[in-house]
Coordinates of C-alpha atoms in Angstrom, one line a residue:
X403 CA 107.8 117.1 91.7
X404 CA 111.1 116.9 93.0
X405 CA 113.2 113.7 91.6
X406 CA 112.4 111.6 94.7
X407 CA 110.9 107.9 94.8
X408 CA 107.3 108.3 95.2
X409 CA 107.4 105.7 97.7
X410 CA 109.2 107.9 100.0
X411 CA 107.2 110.9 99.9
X412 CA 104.3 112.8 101.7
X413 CA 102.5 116.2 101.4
X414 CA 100.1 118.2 103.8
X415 CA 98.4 121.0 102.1
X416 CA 96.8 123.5 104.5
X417 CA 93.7 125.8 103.0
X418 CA 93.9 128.7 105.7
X419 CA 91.9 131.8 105.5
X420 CA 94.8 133.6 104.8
X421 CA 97.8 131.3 103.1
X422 CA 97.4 128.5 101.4
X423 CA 100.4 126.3 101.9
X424 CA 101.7 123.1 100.2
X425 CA 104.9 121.1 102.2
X426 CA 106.4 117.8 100.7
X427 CA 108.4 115.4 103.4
X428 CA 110.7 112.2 102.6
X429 CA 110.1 109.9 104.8
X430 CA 113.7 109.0 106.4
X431 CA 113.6 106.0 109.2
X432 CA 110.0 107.2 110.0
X433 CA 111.2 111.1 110.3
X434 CA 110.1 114.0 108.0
X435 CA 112.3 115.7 105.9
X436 CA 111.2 118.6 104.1
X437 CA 111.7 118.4 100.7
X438 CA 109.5 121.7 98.6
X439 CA 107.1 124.1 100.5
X440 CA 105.4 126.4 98.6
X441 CA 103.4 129.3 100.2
X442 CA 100.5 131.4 98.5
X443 CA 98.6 134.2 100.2
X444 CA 95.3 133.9 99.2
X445 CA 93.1 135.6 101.6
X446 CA 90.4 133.6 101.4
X447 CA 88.4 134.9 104.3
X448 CA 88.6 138.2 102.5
X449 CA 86.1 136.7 100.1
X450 CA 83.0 136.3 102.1
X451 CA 80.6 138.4 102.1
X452 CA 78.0 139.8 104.6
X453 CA 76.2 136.6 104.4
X454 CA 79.0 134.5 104.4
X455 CA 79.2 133.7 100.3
X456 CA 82.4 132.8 99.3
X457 CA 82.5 135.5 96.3
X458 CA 83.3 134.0 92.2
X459 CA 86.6 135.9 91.9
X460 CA 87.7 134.4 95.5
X461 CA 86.8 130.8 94.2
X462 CA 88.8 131.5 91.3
X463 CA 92.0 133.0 92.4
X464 CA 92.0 129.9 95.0
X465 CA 91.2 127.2 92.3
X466 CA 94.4 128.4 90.3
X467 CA 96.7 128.0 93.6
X468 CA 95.2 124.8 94.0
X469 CA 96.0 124.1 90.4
X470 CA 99.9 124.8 90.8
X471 CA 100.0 123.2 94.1
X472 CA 98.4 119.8 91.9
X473 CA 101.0 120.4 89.5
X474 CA 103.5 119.7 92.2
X475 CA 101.8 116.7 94.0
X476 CA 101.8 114.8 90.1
X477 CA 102.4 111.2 90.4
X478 CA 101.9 110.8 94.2
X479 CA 99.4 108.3 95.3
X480 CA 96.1 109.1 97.1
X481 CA 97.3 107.9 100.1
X482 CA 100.1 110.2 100.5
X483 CA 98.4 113.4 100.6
X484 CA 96.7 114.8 103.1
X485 CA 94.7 118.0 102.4
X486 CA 92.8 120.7 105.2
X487 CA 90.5 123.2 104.7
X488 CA 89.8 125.6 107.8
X489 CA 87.6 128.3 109.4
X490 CA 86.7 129.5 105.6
X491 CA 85.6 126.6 104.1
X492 CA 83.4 125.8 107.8
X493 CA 81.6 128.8 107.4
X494 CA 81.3 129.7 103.6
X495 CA 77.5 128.6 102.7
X496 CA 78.4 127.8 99.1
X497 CA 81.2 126.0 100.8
X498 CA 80.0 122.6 99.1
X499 CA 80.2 124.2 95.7
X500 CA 83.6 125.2 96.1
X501 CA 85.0 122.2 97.6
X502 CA 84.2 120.4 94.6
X503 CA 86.0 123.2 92.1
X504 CA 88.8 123.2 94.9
X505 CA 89.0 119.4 94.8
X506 CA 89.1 119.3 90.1
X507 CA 92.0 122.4 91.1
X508 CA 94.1 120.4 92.7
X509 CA 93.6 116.7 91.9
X510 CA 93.5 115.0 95.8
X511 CA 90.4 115.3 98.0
X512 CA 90.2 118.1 100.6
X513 CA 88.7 117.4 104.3
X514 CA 87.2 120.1 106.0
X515 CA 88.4 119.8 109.4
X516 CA 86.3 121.0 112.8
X517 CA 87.5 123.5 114.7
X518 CA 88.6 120.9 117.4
X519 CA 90.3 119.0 114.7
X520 CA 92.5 122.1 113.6
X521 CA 93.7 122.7 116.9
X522 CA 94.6 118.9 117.8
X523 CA 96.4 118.8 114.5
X524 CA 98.4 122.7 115.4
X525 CA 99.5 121.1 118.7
X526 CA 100.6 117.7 117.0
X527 CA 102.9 120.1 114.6
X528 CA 104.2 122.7 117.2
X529 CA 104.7 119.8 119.7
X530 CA 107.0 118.1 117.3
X531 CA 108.9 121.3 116.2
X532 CA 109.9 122.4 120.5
X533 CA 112.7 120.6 122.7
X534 CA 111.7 117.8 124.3
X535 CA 110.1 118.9 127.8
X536 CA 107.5 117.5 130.7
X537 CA 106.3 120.7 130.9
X538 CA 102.5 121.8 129.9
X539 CA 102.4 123.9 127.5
X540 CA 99.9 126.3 126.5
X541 CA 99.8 126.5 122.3
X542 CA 98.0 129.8 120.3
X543 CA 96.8 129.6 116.8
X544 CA 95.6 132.8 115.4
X545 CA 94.7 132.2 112.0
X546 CA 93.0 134.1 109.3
X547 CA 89.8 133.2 110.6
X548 CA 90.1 131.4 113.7
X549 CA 92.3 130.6 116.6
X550 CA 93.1 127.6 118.6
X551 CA 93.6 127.3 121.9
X552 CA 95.6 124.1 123.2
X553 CA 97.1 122.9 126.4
X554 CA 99.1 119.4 126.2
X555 CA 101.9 117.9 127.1
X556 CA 105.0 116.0 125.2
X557 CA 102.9 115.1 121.5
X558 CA 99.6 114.9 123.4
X559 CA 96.9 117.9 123.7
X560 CA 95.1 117.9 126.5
X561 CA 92.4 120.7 126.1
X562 CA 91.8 122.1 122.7
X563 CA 89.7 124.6 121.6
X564 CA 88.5 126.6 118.6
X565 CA 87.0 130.1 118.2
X566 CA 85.9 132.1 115.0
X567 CA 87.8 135.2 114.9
X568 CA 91.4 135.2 113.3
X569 CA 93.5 138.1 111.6
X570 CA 91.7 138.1 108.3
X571 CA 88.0 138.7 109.8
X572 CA 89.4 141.2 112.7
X573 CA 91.3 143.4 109.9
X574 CA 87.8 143.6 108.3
X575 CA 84.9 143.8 110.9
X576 CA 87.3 146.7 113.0
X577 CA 90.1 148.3 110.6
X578 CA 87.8 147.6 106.9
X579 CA 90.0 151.0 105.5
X580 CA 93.3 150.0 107.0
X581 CA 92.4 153.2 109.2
X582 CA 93.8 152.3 113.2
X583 CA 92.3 154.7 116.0
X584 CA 92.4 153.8 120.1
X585 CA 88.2 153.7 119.8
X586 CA 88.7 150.5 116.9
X587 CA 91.2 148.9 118.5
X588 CA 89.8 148.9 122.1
X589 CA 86.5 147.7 120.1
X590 CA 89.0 145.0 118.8
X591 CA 90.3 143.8 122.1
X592 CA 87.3 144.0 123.9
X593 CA 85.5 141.7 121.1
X594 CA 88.5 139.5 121.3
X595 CA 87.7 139.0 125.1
X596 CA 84.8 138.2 124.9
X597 CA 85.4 134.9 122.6
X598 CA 88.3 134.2 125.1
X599 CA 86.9 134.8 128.2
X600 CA 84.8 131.4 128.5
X601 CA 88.1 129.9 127.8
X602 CA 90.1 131.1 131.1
X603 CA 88.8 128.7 133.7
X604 CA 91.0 125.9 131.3
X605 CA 93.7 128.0 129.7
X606 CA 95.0 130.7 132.1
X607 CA 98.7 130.7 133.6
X608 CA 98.1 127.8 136.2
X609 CA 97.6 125.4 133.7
X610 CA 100.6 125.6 132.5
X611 CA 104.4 126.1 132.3
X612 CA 105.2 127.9 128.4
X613 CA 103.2 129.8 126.3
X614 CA 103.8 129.1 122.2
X615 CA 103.0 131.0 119.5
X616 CA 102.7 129.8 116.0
X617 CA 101.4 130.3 112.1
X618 CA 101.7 134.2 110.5
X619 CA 100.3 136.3 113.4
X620 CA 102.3 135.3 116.1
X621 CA 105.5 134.6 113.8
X622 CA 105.1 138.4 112.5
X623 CA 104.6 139.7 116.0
X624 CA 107.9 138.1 117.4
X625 CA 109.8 139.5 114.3
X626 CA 108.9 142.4 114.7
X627 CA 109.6 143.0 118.0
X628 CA 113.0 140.8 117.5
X629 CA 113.9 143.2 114.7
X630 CA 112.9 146.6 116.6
X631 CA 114.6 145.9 120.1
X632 CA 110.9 145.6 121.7
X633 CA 111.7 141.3 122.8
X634 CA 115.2 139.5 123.1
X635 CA 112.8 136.8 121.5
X636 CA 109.3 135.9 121.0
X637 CA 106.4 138.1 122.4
X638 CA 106.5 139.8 125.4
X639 CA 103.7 141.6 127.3
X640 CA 105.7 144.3 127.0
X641 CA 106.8 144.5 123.6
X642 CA 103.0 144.1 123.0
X643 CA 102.1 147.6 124.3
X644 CA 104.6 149.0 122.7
X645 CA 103.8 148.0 119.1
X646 CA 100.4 149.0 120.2
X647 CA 101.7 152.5 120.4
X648 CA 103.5 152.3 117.3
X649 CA 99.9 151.3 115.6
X650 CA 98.4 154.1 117.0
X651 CA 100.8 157.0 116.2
X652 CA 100.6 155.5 112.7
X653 CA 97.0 155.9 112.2
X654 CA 97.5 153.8 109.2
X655 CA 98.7 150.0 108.4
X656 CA 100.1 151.8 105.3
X657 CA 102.2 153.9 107.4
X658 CA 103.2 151.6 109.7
X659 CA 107.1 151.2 109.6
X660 CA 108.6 148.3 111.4
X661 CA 111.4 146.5 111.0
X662 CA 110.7 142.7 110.4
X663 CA 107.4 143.4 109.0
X664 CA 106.3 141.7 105.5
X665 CA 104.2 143.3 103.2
X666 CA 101.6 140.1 102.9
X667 CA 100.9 140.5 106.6
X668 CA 100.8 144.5 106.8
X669 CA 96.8 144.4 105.7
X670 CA 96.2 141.9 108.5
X671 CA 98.5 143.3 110.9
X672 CA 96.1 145.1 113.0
X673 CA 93.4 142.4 113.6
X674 CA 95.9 140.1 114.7
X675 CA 97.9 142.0 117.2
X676 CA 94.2 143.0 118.4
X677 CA 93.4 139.2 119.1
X678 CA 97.2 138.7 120.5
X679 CA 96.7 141.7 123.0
X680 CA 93.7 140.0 124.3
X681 CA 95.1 136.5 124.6
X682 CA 97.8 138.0 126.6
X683 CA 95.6 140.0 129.1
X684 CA 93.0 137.4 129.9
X685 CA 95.4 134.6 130.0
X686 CA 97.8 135.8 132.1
X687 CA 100.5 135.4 129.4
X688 CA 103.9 137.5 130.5
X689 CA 105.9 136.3 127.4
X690 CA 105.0 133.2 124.6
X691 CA 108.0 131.6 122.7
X692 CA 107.6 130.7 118.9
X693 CA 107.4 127.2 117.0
X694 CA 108.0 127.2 113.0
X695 CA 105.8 124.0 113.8
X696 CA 101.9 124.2 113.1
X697 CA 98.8 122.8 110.9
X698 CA 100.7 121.6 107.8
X699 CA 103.5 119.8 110.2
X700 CA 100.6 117.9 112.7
X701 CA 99.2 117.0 109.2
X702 CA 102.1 115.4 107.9
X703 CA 102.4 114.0 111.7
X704 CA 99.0 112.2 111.4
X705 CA 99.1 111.5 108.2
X706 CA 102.3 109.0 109.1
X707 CA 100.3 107.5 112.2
X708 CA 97.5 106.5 109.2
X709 CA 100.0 104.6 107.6
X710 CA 101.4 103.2 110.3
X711 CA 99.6 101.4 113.7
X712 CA 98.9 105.0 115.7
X713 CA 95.7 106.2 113.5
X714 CA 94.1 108.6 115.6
X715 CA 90.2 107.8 114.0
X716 CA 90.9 104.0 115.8
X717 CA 92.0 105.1 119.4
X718 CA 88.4 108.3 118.9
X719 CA 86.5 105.2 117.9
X720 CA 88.0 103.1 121.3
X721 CA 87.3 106.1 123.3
X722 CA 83.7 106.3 121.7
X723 CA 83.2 102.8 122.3
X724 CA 84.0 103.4 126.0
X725 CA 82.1 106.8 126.7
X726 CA 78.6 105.1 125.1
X727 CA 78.4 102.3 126.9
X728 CA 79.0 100.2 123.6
X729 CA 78.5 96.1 123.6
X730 CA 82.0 96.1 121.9
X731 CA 81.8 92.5 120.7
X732 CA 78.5 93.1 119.1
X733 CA 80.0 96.1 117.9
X734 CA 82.9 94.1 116.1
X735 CA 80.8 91.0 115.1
X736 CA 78.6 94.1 113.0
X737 CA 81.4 95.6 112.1
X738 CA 83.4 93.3 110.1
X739 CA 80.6 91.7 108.2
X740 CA 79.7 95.0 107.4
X741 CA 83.2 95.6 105.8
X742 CA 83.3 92.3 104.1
X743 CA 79.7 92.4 102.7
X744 CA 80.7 96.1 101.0
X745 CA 84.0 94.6 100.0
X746 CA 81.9 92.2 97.9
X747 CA 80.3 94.8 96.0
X748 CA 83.0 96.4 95.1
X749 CA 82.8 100.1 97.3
X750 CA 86.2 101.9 97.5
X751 CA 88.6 101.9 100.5
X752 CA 87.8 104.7 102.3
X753 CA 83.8 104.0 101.9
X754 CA 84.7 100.7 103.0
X755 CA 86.3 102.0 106.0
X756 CA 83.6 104.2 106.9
X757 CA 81.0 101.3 106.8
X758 CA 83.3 99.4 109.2
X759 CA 83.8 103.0 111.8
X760 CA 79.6 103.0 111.2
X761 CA 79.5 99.6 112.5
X762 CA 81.2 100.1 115.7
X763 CA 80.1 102.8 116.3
X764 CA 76.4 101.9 115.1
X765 CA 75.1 101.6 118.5
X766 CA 76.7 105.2 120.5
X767 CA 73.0 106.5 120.9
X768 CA 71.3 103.3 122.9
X769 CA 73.5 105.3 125.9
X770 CA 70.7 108.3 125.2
X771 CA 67.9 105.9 124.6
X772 CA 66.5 102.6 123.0
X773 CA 63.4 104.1 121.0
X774 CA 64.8 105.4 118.0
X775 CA 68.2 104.4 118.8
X776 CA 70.0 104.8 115.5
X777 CA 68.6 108.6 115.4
X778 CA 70.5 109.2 118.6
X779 CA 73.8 107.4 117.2
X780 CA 73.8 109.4 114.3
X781 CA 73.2 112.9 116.2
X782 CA 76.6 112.1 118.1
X783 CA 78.4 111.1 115.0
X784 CA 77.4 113.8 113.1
X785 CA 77.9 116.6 115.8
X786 CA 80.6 115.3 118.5
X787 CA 84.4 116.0 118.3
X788 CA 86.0 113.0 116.5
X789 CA 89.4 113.8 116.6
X790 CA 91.1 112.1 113.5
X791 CA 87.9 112.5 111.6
X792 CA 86.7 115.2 109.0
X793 CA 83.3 116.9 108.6
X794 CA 82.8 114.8 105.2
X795 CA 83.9 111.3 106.9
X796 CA 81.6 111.7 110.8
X797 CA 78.6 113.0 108.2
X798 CA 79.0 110.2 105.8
X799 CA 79.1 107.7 109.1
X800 CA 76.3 109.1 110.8
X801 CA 74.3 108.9 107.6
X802 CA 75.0 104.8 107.3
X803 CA 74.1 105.4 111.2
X804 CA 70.7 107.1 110.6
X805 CA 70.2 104.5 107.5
X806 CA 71.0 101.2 110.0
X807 CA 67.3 100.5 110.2
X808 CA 63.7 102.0 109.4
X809 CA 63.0 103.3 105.5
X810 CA 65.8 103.2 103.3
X811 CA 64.4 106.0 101.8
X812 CA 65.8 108.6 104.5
X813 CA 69.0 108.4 102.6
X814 CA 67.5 110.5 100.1
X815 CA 66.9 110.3 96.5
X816 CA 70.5 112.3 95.4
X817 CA 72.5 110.3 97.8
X818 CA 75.4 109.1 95.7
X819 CA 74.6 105.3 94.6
X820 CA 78.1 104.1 96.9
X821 CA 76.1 105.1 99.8
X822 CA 72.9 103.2 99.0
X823 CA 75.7 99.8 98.6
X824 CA 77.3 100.9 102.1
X825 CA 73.8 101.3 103.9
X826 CA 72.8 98.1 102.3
X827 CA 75.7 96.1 103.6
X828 CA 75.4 97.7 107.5
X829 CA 72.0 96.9 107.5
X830 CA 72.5 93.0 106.5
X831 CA 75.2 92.7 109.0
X832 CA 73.1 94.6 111.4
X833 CA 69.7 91.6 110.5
X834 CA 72.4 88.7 110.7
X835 CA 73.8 89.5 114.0
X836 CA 70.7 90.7 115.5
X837 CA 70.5 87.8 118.0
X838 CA 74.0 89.2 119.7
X839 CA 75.6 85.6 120.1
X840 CA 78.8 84.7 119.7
X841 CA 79.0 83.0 116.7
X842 CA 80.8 82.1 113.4
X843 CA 79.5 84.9 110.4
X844 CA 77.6 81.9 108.2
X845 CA 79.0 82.7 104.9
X846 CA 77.0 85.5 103.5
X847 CA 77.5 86.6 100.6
X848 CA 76.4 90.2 98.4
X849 CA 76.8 91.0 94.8
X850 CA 75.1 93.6 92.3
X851 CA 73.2 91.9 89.7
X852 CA 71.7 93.3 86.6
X853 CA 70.8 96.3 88.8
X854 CA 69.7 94.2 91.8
X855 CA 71.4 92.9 95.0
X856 CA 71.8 89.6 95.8
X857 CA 72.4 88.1 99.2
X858 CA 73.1 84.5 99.8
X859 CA 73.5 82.5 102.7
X860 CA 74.8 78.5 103.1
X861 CA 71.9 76.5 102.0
X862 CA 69.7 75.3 105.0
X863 CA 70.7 78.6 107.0
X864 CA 67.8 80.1 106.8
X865 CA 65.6 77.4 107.8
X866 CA 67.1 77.3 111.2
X867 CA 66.9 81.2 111.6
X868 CA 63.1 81.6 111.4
X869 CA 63.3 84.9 112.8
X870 CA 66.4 86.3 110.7
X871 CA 64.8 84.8 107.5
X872 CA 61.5 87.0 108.4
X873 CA 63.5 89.9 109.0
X874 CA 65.1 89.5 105.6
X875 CA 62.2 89.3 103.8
X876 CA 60.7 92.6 105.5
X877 CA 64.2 94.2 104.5
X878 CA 63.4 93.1 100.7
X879 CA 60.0 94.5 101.0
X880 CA 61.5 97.6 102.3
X881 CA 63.8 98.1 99.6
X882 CA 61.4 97.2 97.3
X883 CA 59.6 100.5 98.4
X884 CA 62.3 102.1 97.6
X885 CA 63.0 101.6 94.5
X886 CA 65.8 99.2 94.8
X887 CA 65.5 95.3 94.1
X888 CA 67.1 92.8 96.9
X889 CA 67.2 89.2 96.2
X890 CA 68.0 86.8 99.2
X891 CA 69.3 83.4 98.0
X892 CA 70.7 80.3 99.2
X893 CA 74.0 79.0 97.8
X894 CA 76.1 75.4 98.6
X895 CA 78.2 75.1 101.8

C-alpha cells in the first residue's frame, strides 16, 4: 500500500471478462488522484465452457490476482473499496461458488453488477475523463463479454443499455483457432447486428452529437490506426475498413502486424474489431473519439457519492417510490422502525441498510395488485433496474420483501440467520404501523434472548391496540411454526 493516510484513500477494482484491474485514488478537495493501478489480464470469459462453467484452472488463476490485488488494498477500511464483477460472473452457473473463493482472494466483498448497472457506472467514468460539453454524447463499451451502450449528457446517462457479446466471447464463438477468413468475419458482424439492431431506434446518429470509445477494444483500435496512419485520432469509419483488410490479408491474429498493437489484445483482436465494425454501420457512427475514463473511474465516482449526500441507491429508491404509486409516509414510518428494531439486535450496516431500502420500498407491487402484494414487490425488486444497487443487495431486498408477511418459512431453511433477524424486524414494523396513522413509533423494543426474540412495547400499549396485539400474537404463532421462538412483552414507560 502506498504510504498514504488511509483516511484519504479509495480503490475501485473492476472483474472484467478480460482484465482484471485494481486503481487506488487520494481523495484531494473531493477530486481523485490516482495513486497505484495495477492491471492483470485474466481472460476470464475464456474460462466458460459450453454450458457456461466457470472452469477450476480459471477460478484459480483469478483467485491469485485477486490475492495480490488484497495484498495492496491491506489496511483500508470496508468502506473505501468498492469491487465489480461483470458479464462473467452474470453468466457463469457456478458463479456463486466462485464469488465466495474470489471474495477469501482478495479480502473486500465483490458485487456483481447488472448489465444496466455497468453501463451507468462506464458513462459516470468516461463522462468525468471528456471536456466539459452540453452536448449528448453517445458512449461504447466493448468488453470481454459485453458491451454497453450509453447516451447522456454532462455526468448524467440518459439511455443505457447492455448486451452479451464482447471481444473475449466473439474471438471464441467466430475466430476459436485465431484463423480470420471474410466468411467468419461477415458471420461476426452480421451476429453483432443482430444484438445491436433493437438498439438503433435509441442510439443512432440523431441522438446525439459525439461518439466515445472506451476500455481495451476501442483504446486498441484507435492505437492502431493512430500508429499506422489509418486516423489522425480515434476511430474512423474509414480506418475501420481498412484494418479490416489488414485482418483479412493476414489470415491469422498471429500474423497480424500493426503498429500500436499489444500482444495481450492480439488473441481478442478479431472479435472486437468485429463488434466495432457493426456498431459503426448500424449506428451511423462516421468517427468516435476515445476516453481513458471507464468502469473502474465511475466506480471510484460513485463510490465518493456513497460517502457523501449524492448516493445513487437513495435518488433509485425516490424514483421507485414515485413510479409505484408508493404511500411515502407509510413507507418512511415502516421504514425507520424497521432500521431501529434490527439495530437492536445487533445486524451489520449494510444489512441494516437493506432492511431500511426493503421498507420503503416494501409496498412497490400494491401498483400491480393488492392480493399477494408483497409477491409483486418482491418480483420488481429482484428483476427491475436499480441503478446504484447490485444483484446481491435488490435479491437480498426483495427476499425481506417476499418475507414482509405470510410463513416465515419461505425464507428457507439455509437462509443465513442475519436474514431471519432482518425479516423479523420488517415484519414488526410492518404489524405496528399497520393502521397507516400518523403517529409517534411507541417505544418498541427487540433483543435476542437465549435463542429467542423478544419484543416489548410501553406497558398498557397493547391494551389500547386490540387489533395490533392480535396480530402479534398470530406473528408468534407463526414463528413458532417455524422453528423460531418470539416473545412479546411489556416493559415501563
Amino acid at each position: 500500500m502506498p504510504a498514504e493516510s488511509p483516511d484519504t484513500l479509495i480503490a475501485a477494482v473492476d472483474l472484467g471478462s478480460n482484465s482484471f484491474r485494481l486503481q487506488i485514488c487520494r481523495l484531494l478537495d473531493r477530486t481523485l488522484v490516482p495513486i497505484e493501478t495495477l492491471k492483470e489480464t485474466i481472460r476470464l470469459g475464456a474460462g466458460l465452457d459450453e454450458h457456461n462453467h466457470l472452469s477450476d484452472a480459471a477460478r484459480d488463476q483469478a483467485a491469485e490476482a485477486l490475492a495480490r490485488f488484497g495484498e495492496r488494498l491491506q489496511g483500508l477500511p470496508a468502506a473505501q473499496v468498492r469491487a465489480v464483477a461483470t458479464n462473467t460472473f452474470r453468466v457463469a452457473r457456478n458463479g456463486a461458488d466462485f464469488l465466495a473463493q474470489a471474495e477469501a482472494a482478495l479480502g473486500f466483498p465483490i458485487e456483481v453488477i447488472a448489465g444496466r448497472e455497468e453501463a451507468r457506472l462506464i458513462y459516470i467514468g468516461a463522462s468525468h475523463s471528456l471536456p466539459a460539453s452540453r452536448d449528448k454524447r453517445l458512449v461504447v463499451d466493448i468488453g470481454g463479454g459485453s458491451t454497453e451502450f450509453i447516451v447522456g449528457r454532462q455526468h448524467t446517462p440518459l439511455v443505457t443499455e447492455s448486451t452479451v457479446m464482447g471481444c473475449v466471447s466473439w474471438s471464441r464463438r467466430f475466430f476459436p483457432d485465431g484463423t480470420i477468413t471474410p466468411d467468419r468475419l461477415a458471420a461476426a458482424e452480421i451476429a453483432a447486428g443482430e444484438y445491436i439492431q433493437p438498439l438503433v431506434g435509441e442510439f443512432n446518429a440523431g441522438e446525439w452529437q459525439t461518439a466515445i470509445g472506451t476500455s481495451g477494444t476501442a483504446r486498441s483500435l484507435a492505437d492502431v490506426m493512430e500508429q499506422n496512419g489509418l486516423s489522425a485520432v480515434g476511430i474512423s469509419k474509414a480506418g475501420l475498413a481498412q484494418v479490416r483488410q489488414m485482418l483479412l490479408q493476414a489470415g491469422h491474429v498471429d500474423k497480424v502486424k500493426l503498429n500500436g498493437l499489444r500482444e495481450d489484445r492480439r488473441p481478442v483482436l478479431a472479435g472486437g474489431f468485429a463488434i466495432m465494425q457493426a456498431v459503426f454501420d448500424l449506428l451511423g457512427i462516421q468517427h468516435m473519439q476515445i476516453t481513458q475514463g471507464a468502469l473502474r473511474d465511475g466506480v471510484l465516482y460513485d463510490l465518493l457519492g456513497r460517502r457523501g449526500e449524492h448516493d445513487v441507491r437513495d435518488h433509485t429508491v425516490h424514483t421507485f417510490q414515485k413510479r409505484y404509486h408508493v404511500d411515502v409516509p407509510q413507507a418512511q414510518r415502516v421504514a425507520e422502525l424497521a432500521r431501529t428494531l434490527a439495530t437492536q439486535i445487533g445486524l451489520d450496516a449494510a444489512l441494516i441498510r437493506d432492511v431500511h431500502y426493503a421498507g420503503l420500498l416494501h409496498e412497490t407491487g400494491r401498483s400491480i395488485a393488492h392480493a399477494s402484494f408483497h409477491k409483486h414487490s418482491a418480483y420488481i425488486l429482484q428483476y427491475a433496474d436499480m441503478p446504484g444497487f447490485s444483484s446481491r443487495e435488490q435479491s437480498q431486498i426483495a427476499t425481506l420483501a417476499l418475507a414482509q408477511r405470510g410463513k416465515p418459512e419461505k425464507l428457507g431453511k439455509h437462509t443465513a440467520d442475519p436474514v431471519w433477524r432482518a425479516a423479523l424486524a420488517l415484519r414488526l414494523a410492518c404489524i405496528i404501523h399497520r393502521a397507516r396513522l400518523e403517529q409517534a413509533e411507541p417505544g418498541c423494543r427487540l433483543r435476542l434472548e437465549h435463542k429467542r426474540y423478544v419484543f416489548s412495547l410501553p406497558r398498557g400499549w397493547l391494551a389500547a391496540h386490540a387489533l395490533t396485539r392480535h396480530a402479534l400474537n398470530e406473528e408468534c404463532k407463526a414463528w413458532q411454526n417455524a422453528g423460531h421462538d418470539l416473545i412479546i412483552h411489556e416493559h415501563p414507560v
